[in-house]
Amino acid sequence: MLQFLQLVASGIAQGCIYGLIALGFVLIYKATEAVNFAQGDLMMLGGFVGLTCTVALGMPFWVAFIATLIVMMLFGMVLERAVLRPLLGHPSFTVVMATIGIGFLARGVVTMIPGWGTDTYVLPVPYRDEIVRIGGSDGSGGLVLSMEHLMIIAVTALLILSLFLLFKYTKIGIAMQATSQNQLAAFYMGIPVRRINMLVWGISAAVSACAGLLLAPITFVHANMGFIGLKAFPAAVVGGFGSIPGALVGGLIVGIIETLAGFYLPEGFKDIAAYIVVLVMLVVKPNGLFGENLRKRV
Amino acid sequence: MRFLFKTNYHQDIRLFKHGGQVFWYALLAAVLCIAPWLLPEYYVSQLVFIWIYSVISLGLMVLVGFTGQISIGHAAFLAMGAYTEAYLHQLGWPFALSLTFSALIAGITGIIVGLPALRVKGMYLAIATLAFGFIVEEGITRAESITGGSSGMMLEPLQVFGLAIDSEQSMYYLCLIILVLCVLGVMNLLRSPTGRAFVAIRDSEISAQSMGINLAYYKTTAFAISAAITGIAGALYAHKLRFITPDQFTFLQSIELLIILVVGGVGSIYGAIFGAAFWFSVQQFIVMAKDWLPPAIAQQTGLQPTVFGIILIAFILFEPMGLYGRWLKVRTYFQLFPFYRKGLFRRQKSYMKSERM
């Protein structure tokens, strides 16, 4: 039982990462109806920017954290302006291919930047290698949680809360909601739709950068860490592609199932558990848990 | 400028539109037939790869370019074809039979992948193919008794109808013949009711449905045909490489295939072949450019993905119809000379089309 709880706990931490990346997809999908295949690579870039801030510039970790989010937010906005905006109104396949191109470019360029390269780096975090015990008698037994995992869960919760507040109570958040519900109507109401889209890309990039920074102590920072973003697709689909709480719940489900599959099922199932879940989900309930209706306007 | 006066309906669906085309294609065929005797062996080998990739992208084109369904797991079908061929070859089946079987197995896999098409569409279907691609890759790695797992599989030299395919030249002819047959097959498909249904689905699912096209049936058919063609290419691929491992059929491979399509031009048979040729030329060019680039850049492992990323984004932004579109423009320019207008191929600006209610 304890072992099971242990697995669930680390599954939740892993799931939070998937959830954050999926959240990035969903934000962009809701606002612009584009599916961003470079989300994982934005996460990877976030990890590298964080690395530069802490190691090369010597910032304290939490300052570097904020700095990374800001840098990545600007990067996301520039990306939207430079590549995505000219493609406004084009078929979704074109946009998907453009984001795939961005992903390729990011992976290639990262290995060329001096100090980043193809090596694997450790992101120095203040909470490294600490563990927290819950229950059990002093020093032995009980549920053991690593500080890295706890930090992932805590920061994710904080981020979700602040996004919730942003969407619910600020003017700009409400404008974003309006844009994602009906772009044309929002435009008629005087909402600067393009600028909102740009901002959404920025937020999405910042959210993935956050995932990258949280994941870095566990998997280290390297040029191919973005491939984990592919597992966020199942997370997003399980939750329902256009739903923000769905993304997080989907991420948690995928994370927990994956961790359990890795332990209880034969070797090899861990890597494909997420994909099996998504196939089952697509056959059983294609709209996902929290999905909206998929009918199409003619 | 040539004017075609159509006097009966069959002219619309003829394979060759006019005598000029017959002439040029015959010339092209003649050049391609003597090419392996004039070129150095290395280039012949590269041409073989181009033919094989043309067959793959042709298969993908049926699905992406003509039916409008995105597949991000096409390497799975390639793997099915390659491994079926390798296994049957090991058992000593004749090539014609094992090739048919590879196409069949890949096609059946395609039907299975297409099954979610009964319920989902658009991006969801794409993600289903993505998931399937990963599952097949993992399955091949684990099925060690059949596929040799991650240590791979060796293929003995090939014999076709008693002829040994042991040199690059013979492989060249084999692949070229199969490519031509596939191109003719796809052209024939496209002028049949099935092919027209595919194109109708691509242009508007709802209009197609209203005209009585069974979406699920035709989408699954498109998956099956596309996968079968890719399976044939997979069989050739296995024989060309002589050694196959699961890591040749990864997610990145599927993405590369999509890039080939976009660069070549989505929605035309020429595009598939142009894309494959361009892809290998660029790789060749990068290898050659490494000699005169400063070593600081040339030795970067990230050089290739960077160049591919730039090419892909540049094509999407500036030439969305791909190389085929560029070729059309150049041709029209000379046909209409001096009356070519700049806006002749201007992209239609459209408003953001929402897919939501």
XYZ file of C-alpha atoms in Angstrom:
655
model
C 0.000 0.000 0.000
C 2.767 2.348 0.985
C 4.596 1.502 -2.195
C 1.475 2.254 -4.181
C 1.120 5.650 -2.513
C 4.767 6.306 -3.175
C 4.272 5.580 -6.855
C 1.158 7.720 -7.007
C 3.033 10.612 -5.412
C 5.820 10.535 -7.957
C 3.227 9.988 -10.679
C 1.477 13.162 -9.583
C 4.740 15.093 -9.794
C 5.405 13.737 -13.275
C 1.795 14.402 -14.176
C 2.124 18.029 -13.120
C 4.883 18.457 -15.702
C 2.726 16.904 -18.417
C -0.146 19.017 -17.192
C 1.861 22.225 -17.441
C 3.011 21.464 -20.977
C -0.516 20.428 -21.918
C -1.724 23.681 -20.406
C 0.590 25.460 -22.809
C -0.993 23.634 -25.760
C -4.472 24.274 -24.539
C -3.950 27.993 -23.990
C -2.733 28.385 -27.552
C -5.342 26.033 -28.958
C -8.166 27.821 -27.218
C -7.035 31.237 -28.327
C -5.842 30.609 -31.875
C -7.017 27.072 -32.751
C -3.429 26.210 -33.588
C -1.737 23.131 -32.185
C 1.766 23.900 -31.093
C 4.197 21.043 -31.607
C 7.082 23.133 -30.329
C 5.734 23.284 -26.792
C 8.258 20.746 -25.539
C 11.043 22.680 -27.202
C 9.910 25.882 -25.539
C 10.225 23.952 -22.291
C 13.747 22.908 -23.245
C 14.654 26.522 -24.067
C 13.277 27.526 -20.678
C 15.587 25.014 -19.022
C 18.593 26.409 -20.866
C 17.723 30.031 -20.152
C 17.352 29.121 -16.486
C 20.734 27.419 -16.621
C 22.364 30.519 -18.062
C 20.723 32.743 -15.477
C 21.862 30.662 -12.522
C 25.264 29.415 -13.646
C 26.616 32.017 -16.056
C 24.984 35.107 -14.563
C 25.092 33.863 -10.989
C 21.556 34.844 -10.046
C 19.927 33.264 -7.016
C 17.565 30.470 -8.055
C 14.230 32.172 -7.513
C 15.370 35.389 -9.202
C 16.570 33.296 -12.127
C 13.216 31.541 -12.146
C 11.338 34.811 -12.590
C 13.898 36.089 -15.104
C 13.507 32.923 -17.176
C 9.753 33.249 -17.215
C 10.028 36.837 -18.435
C 12.614 35.998 -21.101
C 10.572 33.074 -22.374
C 7.406 35.119 -22.368
C 9.069 37.703 -24.594
C 10.416 34.903 -26.758
C 6.953 33.420 -27.177
C 5.566 36.806 -28.170
C 8.310 37.373 -30.732
C 7.676 33.894 -32.108
C 3.997 34.642 -32.549
C 4.705 37.932 -34.273
C 7.390 36.556 -36.585
C 6.078 33.143 -37.622
C 2.506 32.550 -36.534
C 0.821 35.831 -37.307
C 1.576 35.741 -41.045
C -0.144 32.346 -41.065
C -3.377 33.617 -39.555
C -6.327 32.151 -41.411
C -4.361 29.326 -42.990
C -5.323 25.675 -42.613
C -4.330 24.056 -39.355
C -1.920 21.713 -41.131
C 0.189 24.683 -42.227
C 0.356 26.022 -38.701
C 1.228 22.606 -37.311
C 4.083 22.289 -39.775
C 5.303 25.768 -38.884
C 5.481 24.850 -35.201
C 7.275 21.624 -36.108
C 9.776 23.776 -37.973
C 10.192 25.978 -34.914
C 10.868 22.848 -32.872
C 13.553 21.652 -35.297
C 15.119 25.071 -35.350
C 15.148 25.341 -31.559
C 16.749 21.920 -31.121
C 19.362 22.684 -33.752
C 20.231 26.178 -32.606
C 20.512 25.195 -28.954
C 23.319 22.769 -29.736
C 25.208 25.530 -31.549
C 25.143 28.125 -28.799
C 28.409 28.144 -26.902
C 27.899 27.028 -23.323
C 24.723 25.123 -24.152
C 25.641 22.565 -26.774
C 24.829 18.886 -26.796
C 25.912 18.202 -23.209
C 23.726 17.428 -20.246
C 23.687 19.974 -17.458
C 22.598 20.001 -13.877
C 20.520 22.970 -12.868
C 21.666 24.009 -9.415
C 18.571 24.319 -7.257
C 18.542 25.124 -3.553
C 16.250 22.220 -2.720
C 18.341 19.524 -4.330
C 18.429 16.042 -2.770
C 16.257 16.968 0.179
C 13.514 14.593 1.162
C 10.390 14.919 3.229
C 8.922 12.048 5.229
C 5.251 11.768 5.931
C 4.159 9.344 8.609
C 6.306 6.490 9.841
C 8.450 6.525 12.931
C 11.465 8.814 13.069
C 13.880 8.371 10.211
C 12.452 5.200 8.749
C 9.292 4.019 7.035
C 6.533 6.335 5.982
C 5.985 8.016 2.690
C 9.188 9.489 1.295
C 8.813 12.439 -1.019
C 11.698 14.167 -2.652
C 11.755 17.926 -2.441
C 11.966 18.142 -6.243
C 8.626 16.397 -6.581
C 6.993 18.475 -3.867
C 8.272 21.640 -5.466
C 6.790 20.630 -8.814
C 3.404 20.087 -7.218
C 3.535 23.310 -5.203
C 4.637 25.546 -8.067
C 2.104 23.975 -10.415
C -0.677 24.643 -7.925
C 0.486 28.226 -7.524
C 0.698 28.734 -11.268
C -2.745 27.297 -11.887
C -4.177 29.508 -9.166
C -2.621 32.637 -10.614
C -3.782 31.725 -14.128
C -7.258 31.135 -12.750
C -7.244 34.544 -11.096
C -5.904 36.110 -14.284
C -8.667 34.661 -16.417
C -11.389 35.314 -13.900
C -10.712 38.771 -12.525
C -8.431 40.817 -14.757
C -9.593 42.752 -17.756
C -6.977 41.196 -19.967
C -7.907 37.703 -18.847
C -11.531 38.297 -19.664
C -10.472 39.665 -23.053
C -8.563 36.422 -23.603
C -11.629 34.382 -22.748
C -13.696 36.422 -25.158
C -11.123 35.968 -27.912
C -11.030 32.238 -27.438
C -14.813 32.006 -27.554
C -15.325 34.025 -30.703
C -12.547 35.958 -32.347
C -14.693 37.959 -34.695
C -17.145 39.062 -32.025
C -14.262 39.935 -29.724
C -12.710 41.996 -32.484
C -15.971 43.886 -32.997
C -16.076 44.605 -29.284
C -12.789 46.439 -29.609
C -10.547 43.751 -28.190
C -7.133 43.843 -29.885
C -7.296 40.193 -30.932
C -3.831 40.024 -32.438
C -2.190 41.498 -29.394
C -4.160 39.108 -27.207
C -2.960 36.179 -29.303
C 0.584 37.405 -28.923
C 0.135 37.593 -25.185
C -1.335 34.095 -25.093
C 1.737 32.754 -26.863
C 3.871 34.568 -24.330
C 1.988 33.091 -21.381
C 2.085 29.668 -22.942
C 5.842 29.874 -23.463
C 6.292 31.035 -19.883
C 4.201 28.139 -18.565
C 6.325 25.638 -20.488
C 9.502 27.323 -19.331
C 8.197 26.880 -15.811
C 7.715 23.168 -16.522
C 11.262 23.020 -17.865
C 12.734 24.623 -14.756
C 10.795 22.304 -12.478
C 11.732 19.226 -14.465
C 15.408 20.189 -14.754
C 16.509 18.863 -11.334
C 15.063 15.446 -12.192
C 15.943 14.847 -15.835
C 18.722 17.440 -16.234
C 18.893 20.002 -19.010
C 19.755 18.814 -22.503
C 18.791 19.589 -26.083
C 16.373 16.687 -26.440
C 14.459 17.139 -23.209
C 11.675 18.692 -25.274
C 10.546 15.291 -26.526
C 8.732 14.857 -23.245
C 6.343 17.414 -24.677
C 4.977 14.705 -26.961
C 3.520 12.979 -23.928
C 1.630 16.114 -23.131
C -0.545 15.504 -26.207
C -2.142 12.451 -24.630
C -2.586 14.527 -21.486
C -4.343 17.283 -23.390
C -6.585 14.848 -25.271
C -7.547 12.895 -22.164
C -8.556 16.125 -20.483
C -10.370 17.427 -23.529
C -8.318 19.519 -25.888
C -9.886 22.883 -25.213
C -10.180 22.746 -21.456
C -7.727 24.312 -19.031
C -8.615 22.279 -15.932
C -8.848 19.289 -18.261
C -5.213 19.712 -19.284
C -4.068 19.484 -15.704
C -6.328 16.562 -14.812
C -5.294 14.790 -18.019
C -1.661 15.370 -17.155
C -2.129 13.909 -13.696
C -3.963 10.867 -15.070
C -1.293 10.214 -17.668
C 1.496 10.752 -15.141
C 0.022 8.390 -12.562
C -0.839 5.673 -15.082
C 2.620 5.894 -16.578
C 4.369 5.552 -13.231
C 2.174 2.641 -12.186
C 2.649 0.930 -15.569
C 6.382 1.313 -15.207
C 6.281 -0.550 -11.932
C 3.589 -3.198 -12.307
C 3.723 -3.997 -16.036
C 6.596 -5.561 -17.999
C 9.403 -3.384 -19.274
C 8.502 -1.176 -22.225
C 4.979 -0.356 -21.113
C 6.097 2.753 -19.257
C 6.987 4.585 -22.449
C 3.816 3.751 -24.317
C 1.301 3.776 -21.455
C 0.381 7.375 -22.228
C -0.287 6.547 -25.868
C -2.373 3.489 -25.077
C -4.436 5.632 -22.709
C -5.006 8.246 -25.391
C -6.033 5.669 -28.004
C -8.528 4.148 -25.591
C -9.784 7.603 -24.745
C -10.206 8.539 -28.406
C -12.256 5.421 -29.046
C -14.357 5.641 -25.888
C -14.818 9.346 -25.329
C -13.205 11.397 -28.084
C -14.022 14.733 -26.524
C -12.047 13.973 -23.415
C -13.140 14.367 -19.840
C -13.845 18.074 -19.937
C -13.991 18.571 -23.673
C -16.322 20.862 -25.488
C -18.593 19.750 -28.253
C -16.725 19.048 -31.470
C -19.384 20.004 -33.985
C -18.123 22.038 -36.864
C -19.477 25.162 -38.414
C -20.074 24.935 -42.138
C 0.959 28.791 -75.017
C -0.932 25.644 -75.670
C -4.693 25.573 -75.805
C -6.488 22.330 -75.173
C -9.826 22.023 -76.874
C -11.696 19.350 -75.064
C -14.116 17.469 -77.255
C -15.104 14.660 -74.939
C -15.270 13.931 -71.260
C -12.471 11.418 -71.262
C -9.999 14.135 -72.065
C -10.513 15.424 -68.559
C -9.174 12.286 -66.962
C -6.509 11.231 -69.416
C -3.158 10.452 -67.827
C -1.274 12.478 -70.428
C -3.006 15.719 -71.248
C -1.341 16.325 -74.610
C 1.380 15.120 -76.939
C 3.989 17.444 -75.471
C 3.716 15.717 -72.142
C 4.217 12.333 -73.764
C 7.378 13.628 -75.376
C 8.847 15.135 -72.239
C 8.039 12.157 -70.055
C 9.560 9.799 -72.613
C 12.693 11.939 -72.618
C 12.777 11.910 -68.816
C 12.337 8.130 -68.789
C 15.202 7.717 -71.246
C 17.499 9.931 -69.170
C 16.608 8.077 -65.978
C 17.259 4.744 -67.678
C 20.776 5.581 -68.768
C 21.633 7.627 -65.652
C 23.035 4.735 -63.538
C 25.595 3.939 -66.223
C 26.898 7.496 -66.371
C 26.893 8.503 -62.724
C 29.375 7.386 -60.077
C 28.094 4.632 -57.819
C 27.645 6.923 -54.840
C 25.185 9.136 -56.687
C 23.311 6.116 -57.985
C 22.939 5.015 -54.396
C 21.581 8.451 -53.466
C 19.146 8.247 -56.368
C 17.924 4.913 -55.042
C 17.172 6.620 -51.736
C 15.338 9.384 -53.582
C 13.152 6.845 -55.392
C 12.372 5.023 -52.166
C 11.538 8.248 -50.342
C 9.434 9.321 -53.311
C 7.352 6.186 -52.878
C 7.004 6.900 -49.148
C 5.988 10.506 -49.688
C 3.615 9.416 -52.414
C 1.932 7.187 -49.861
C 1.799 10.005 -47.344
C 0.583 12.381 -50.048
C -2.489 10.222 -50.654
C -3.405 10.736 -47.015
C -2.203 14.264 -46.269
C -2.275 15.920 -49.648
C -5.376 14.370 -51.167
C -7.545 13.318 -48.234
C -6.485 16.085 -45.878
C -5.816 13.827 -42.892
C -2.621 14.473 -40.967
C -0.511 11.482 -40.010
C 2.315 12.056 -37.559
C 3.137 8.394 -37.257
C 3.800 7.322 -40.794
C 7.133 5.770 -39.895
C 5.075 3.027 -38.246
C 3.749 1.898 -41.635
C 7.233 2.089 -43.058
C 8.403 -0.124 -40.213
C 5.571 -2.594 -40.765
C 6.516 -2.908 -44.432
C 10.237 -3.164 -43.744
C 9.941 -5.764 -41.001
C 7.361 -7.876 -42.825
C 9.632 -7.943 -45.854
C 12.698 -8.733 -43.759
C 10.926 -11.567 -41.950
C 9.421 -13.129 -45.061
C 12.686 -12.737 -46.921
C 14.352 -14.646 -44.131
C 11.827 -17.434 -44.610
C 12.772 -17.540 -48.278
C 9.585 -16.206 -49.843
C 9.927 -14.917 -53.400
C 10.153 -11.129 -53.641
C 6.927 -10.540 -55.544
C 4.964 -12.412 -52.903
C 6.704 -10.907 -49.883
C 6.357 -7.404 -51.331
C 2.628 -7.941 -51.786
C 2.418 -9.219 -48.248
C 4.343 -6.229 -46.880
C 1.901 -3.914 -48.591
C -1.003 -5.978 -47.257
C 0.212 -6.034 -43.658
C 0.974 -2.315 -43.717
C -2.434 -1.694 -45.283
C -4.201 -3.666 -42.554
C -2.261 -1.662 -39.968
C -3.468 1.436 -41.769
C -7.068 0.297 -41.412
C -6.544 -0.240 -37.682
C -5.054 3.247 -37.307
C -7.839 4.665 -39.417
C -10.484 3.158 -37.169
C -10.507 6.073 -34.717
C -11.508 8.052 -37.823
C -14.955 6.609 -37.280
C -15.312 8.894 -34.296
C -12.668 11.600 -34.318
C -11.257 14.011 -36.838
C -8.705 16.705 -37.402
C -6.039 17.076 -34.775
C -7.455 14.221 -32.700
C -6.860 11.815 -35.549
C -3.334 13.166 -35.937
C -2.670 12.508 -32.273
C -4.047 8.982 -32.657
C -1.498 8.370 -35.423
C 1.223 9.852 -33.233
C 0.281 7.484 -30.403
C 0.149 4.567 -32.798
C 3.590 5.396 -34.165
C 5.103 5.202 -30.709
C 3.300 1.965 -29.891
C 4.537 0.283 -33.082
C 8.093 1.462 -32.467
C 8.037 0.051 -28.947
C 6.320 -3.142 -30.099
C 9.020 -3.799 -32.678
C 11.720 -3.272 -30.093
C 10.043 -5.751 -27.752
C 9.087 -8.476 -30.239
C 12.602 -9.825 -30.242
C 11.760 -13.273 -31.534
C 10.528 -11.835 -34.843
C 12.341 -8.540 -35.270
C 15.584 -9.107 -33.393
C 14.707 -6.242 -31.036
C 17.054 -3.317 -30.842
C 19.959 -5.364 -32.204
C 18.239 -5.222 -35.575
C 17.800 -7.557 -38.490
C 20.116 -8.418 -41.374
C 18.801 -9.043 -44.873
C 20.353 -11.424 -47.361
C 20.857 -10.094 -50.916
C 17.703 -9.985 -52.952
C 16.641 -11.985 -55.972
C 13.788 -10.872 -58.194
C 12.447 -13.453 -60.661
C 15.820 -15.173 -60.670
C 17.791 -11.961 -61.210
C 20.200 -11.089 -58.427
C 19.789 -7.541 -57.159
C 23.320 -7.159 -55.887
C 24.580 -3.896 -57.379
C 23.433 -0.307 -56.988
C 22.398 -0.291 -60.631
C 20.036 -3.216 -60.318
C 18.560 -1.754 -57.123
C 18.128 1.530 -58.983
C 16.056 -0.088 -61.713
C 13.984 -2.067 -59.252
C 13.128 1.021 -57.203
C 12.507 3.140 -60.288
C 10.092 0.577 -61.723
C 8.194 0.333 -58.464
C 8.088 4.136 -58.151
C 6.677 4.465 -61.671
C 4.080 1.799 -60.942
C 3.099 3.560 -57.712
C 2.839 6.941 -59.435
C 0.654 5.444 -62.165
C -1.416 3.709 -59.516
C -1.984 6.914 -57.559
C -2.781 8.869 -60.731
C -5.291 6.224 -61.621
C -6.722 6.306 -58.121
C -7.163 10.048 -58.266
C -9.286 9.948 -61.402
C -11.486 7.210 -59.992
C -14.560 7.860 -57.822
C -12.557 6.866 -54.745
C -9.868 9.440 -55.438
C -12.443 12.109 -56.113
C -14.110 11.269 -52.828
C -10.737 11.740 -51.104
C -10.288 15.177 -52.612
C -13.857 16.108 -51.724
C -13.196 15.123 -48.099
C -10.054 17.226 -48.102
C -11.812 20.292 -49.419
C -14.778 20.110 -47.105
C -15.826 17.210 -44.967
C -19.315 18.542 -44.522
C -19.901 19.150 -48.230
C -18.541 15.696 -48.991
C -20.847 14.157 -46.447
C -23.794 16.064 -47.859
C -23.017 14.646 -51.287
C -23.356 11.153 -49.911
C -19.735 10.283 -49.271
C -19.298 7.945 -46.345
C -16.582 9.785 -44.413
C -15.459 6.960 -42.171
C -15.282 4.473 -45.032
C -13.267 6.720 -47.319
C -10.968 7.961 -44.600
C -10.185 4.394 -43.579
C -9.627 3.517 -47.245
C -7.256 6.457 -47.565
C -5.350 5.246 -44.530
C -5.183 1.727 -45.947
C -3.969 2.802 -49.402
C -1.499 5.262 -47.968
C -0.143 2.692 -45.542
C 0.092 0.028 -48.240
C 2.165 2.275 -50.518
C 4.365 3.197 -47.572
C 4.674 -0.501 -46.779
C 5.961 -1.186 -50.286
C 8.502 1.571 -49.803
C 9.397 0.042 -46.452
C 10.184 -3.271 -48.120
C 12.492 -1.523 -50.597
C 14.009 0.476 -47.765
C 14.851 -2.705 -45.886
C 16.571 -4.178 -48.937
C 18.440 -0.971 -49.622
C 19.796 -0.681 -46.097
C 20.287 -4.451 -45.666
C 20.139 -3.859 -41.907
C 17.140 -2.480 -40.066
C 16.731 -1.487 -36.438
C 13.748 0.051 -34.646
C 15.486 3.417 -34.291
C 15.189 3.991 -38.038
C 11.442 4.297 -37.631
C 11.059 6.942 -34.966
C 8.827 9.939 -34.482
C 11.497 12.126 -36.077
C 11.371 9.991 -39.203
C 7.620 10.613 -39.436
C 8.198 14.325 -39.039
C 10.861 14.287 -41.751
C 8.356 12.691 -44.109
C 5.885 15.486 -43.413
C 8.588 18.084 -44.029
C 9.410 16.443 -47.369
C 5.750 16.786 -48.276
C 5.508 20.457 -47.353
C 8.739 21.342 -49.107
C 7.729 19.443 -52.228
C 4.235 20.852 -52.297
C 1.201 19.405 -50.565
C -1.479 18.140 -52.894
C 0.401 17.074 -56.001
C 2.184 13.933 -57.119
C 5.087 15.998 -58.394
C 5.407 17.425 -54.891
C 6.167 14.020 -53.399
C 9.026 13.416 -55.830
C 10.347 16.987 -55.783
C 10.333 16.910 -51.995
C 12.256 13.656 -51.773
C 14.820 14.853 -54.316
C 15.203 18.178 -52.540
C 15.580 16.516 -49.151
C 18.489 14.365 -50.262
C 20.088 17.171 -52.248
C 20.059 19.376 -49.158
C 21.618 16.654 -47.040
C 24.250 16.179 -49.714
C 24.804 19.898 -49.875
C 25.240 20.157 -46.111
C 27.842 17.389 -46.205
C 29.706 19.189 -48.983
C 29.347 22.591 -47.357
C 31.056 21.260 -44.249
C 34.342 21.291 -46.165
C 34.406 25.006 -46.727
C 32.500 26.239 -43.703
C 34.577 27.335 -40.725
C 35.079 24.297 -38.492
C 33.307 26.016 -35.597
C 30.055 25.779 -37.554
C 30.765 22.719 -39.666
C 31.328 20.384 -36.736
C 28.085 21.265 -34.998
C 25.725 18.320 -34.780
C 22.824 20.738 -34.756
C 23.624 22.079 -38.208
C 21.281 19.727 -40.031
C 18.140 20.243 -37.899
C 18.752 23.996 -37.965
C 18.921 24.061 -41.748
C 15.830 21.855 -42.010
C 13.931 24.043 -39.595
C 14.815 27.187 -41.514
C 13.910 25.584 -44.852
C 10.579 24.372 -43.529
C 9.578 27.702 -42.000
C 10.753 29.606 -45.067
C 8.687 27.394 -47.362
C 5.585 27.742 -45.225
C 5.887 31.510 -45.036
C 7.024 32.313 -48.567
C 6.127 29.386 -50.818
C 3.226 27.483 -49.272
C 2.725 25.470 -52.437
C 6.242 24.137 -52.144
C 8.668 23.381 -54.931
C 5.837 22.278 -57.165
C 4.226 25.687 -56.747
C 7.490 27.381 -57.660
C 7.766 25.157 -60.738
C 4.201 26.050 -61.747
C 4.991 29.738 -61.446
C 8.146 29.501 -63.507
C 6.395 27.459 -66.143
C 3.449 29.818 -66.328
C 5.841 32.747 -66.586
C 7.399 31.316 -69.726
C 4.124 30.109 -71.176
C 2.502 33.513 -70.818
C 5.600 35.558 -71.564
C 5.445 38.551 -71.526
C 2.005 38.679 -69.946
C 2.742 37.106 -66.570
C 1.223 39.152 -63.781
C 2.671 39.246 -60.326
C -0.587 38.533 -58.606
C -1.423 35.489 -60.661
C -0.707 33.049 -57.870
C -1.375 35.357 -54.976
C -2.397 33.581 -51.858
C -5.986 34.140 -51.040
C -6.292 36.038 -47.824
C -8.958 34.500 -45.710
C -10.358 35.344 -42.353
C -9.617 33.094 -39.468
C -12.019 30.219 -39.924
C -13.256 28.938 -36.644
C -13.915 25.245 -36.323
C -16.025 25.774 -33.269
C -19.701 26.407 -33.019
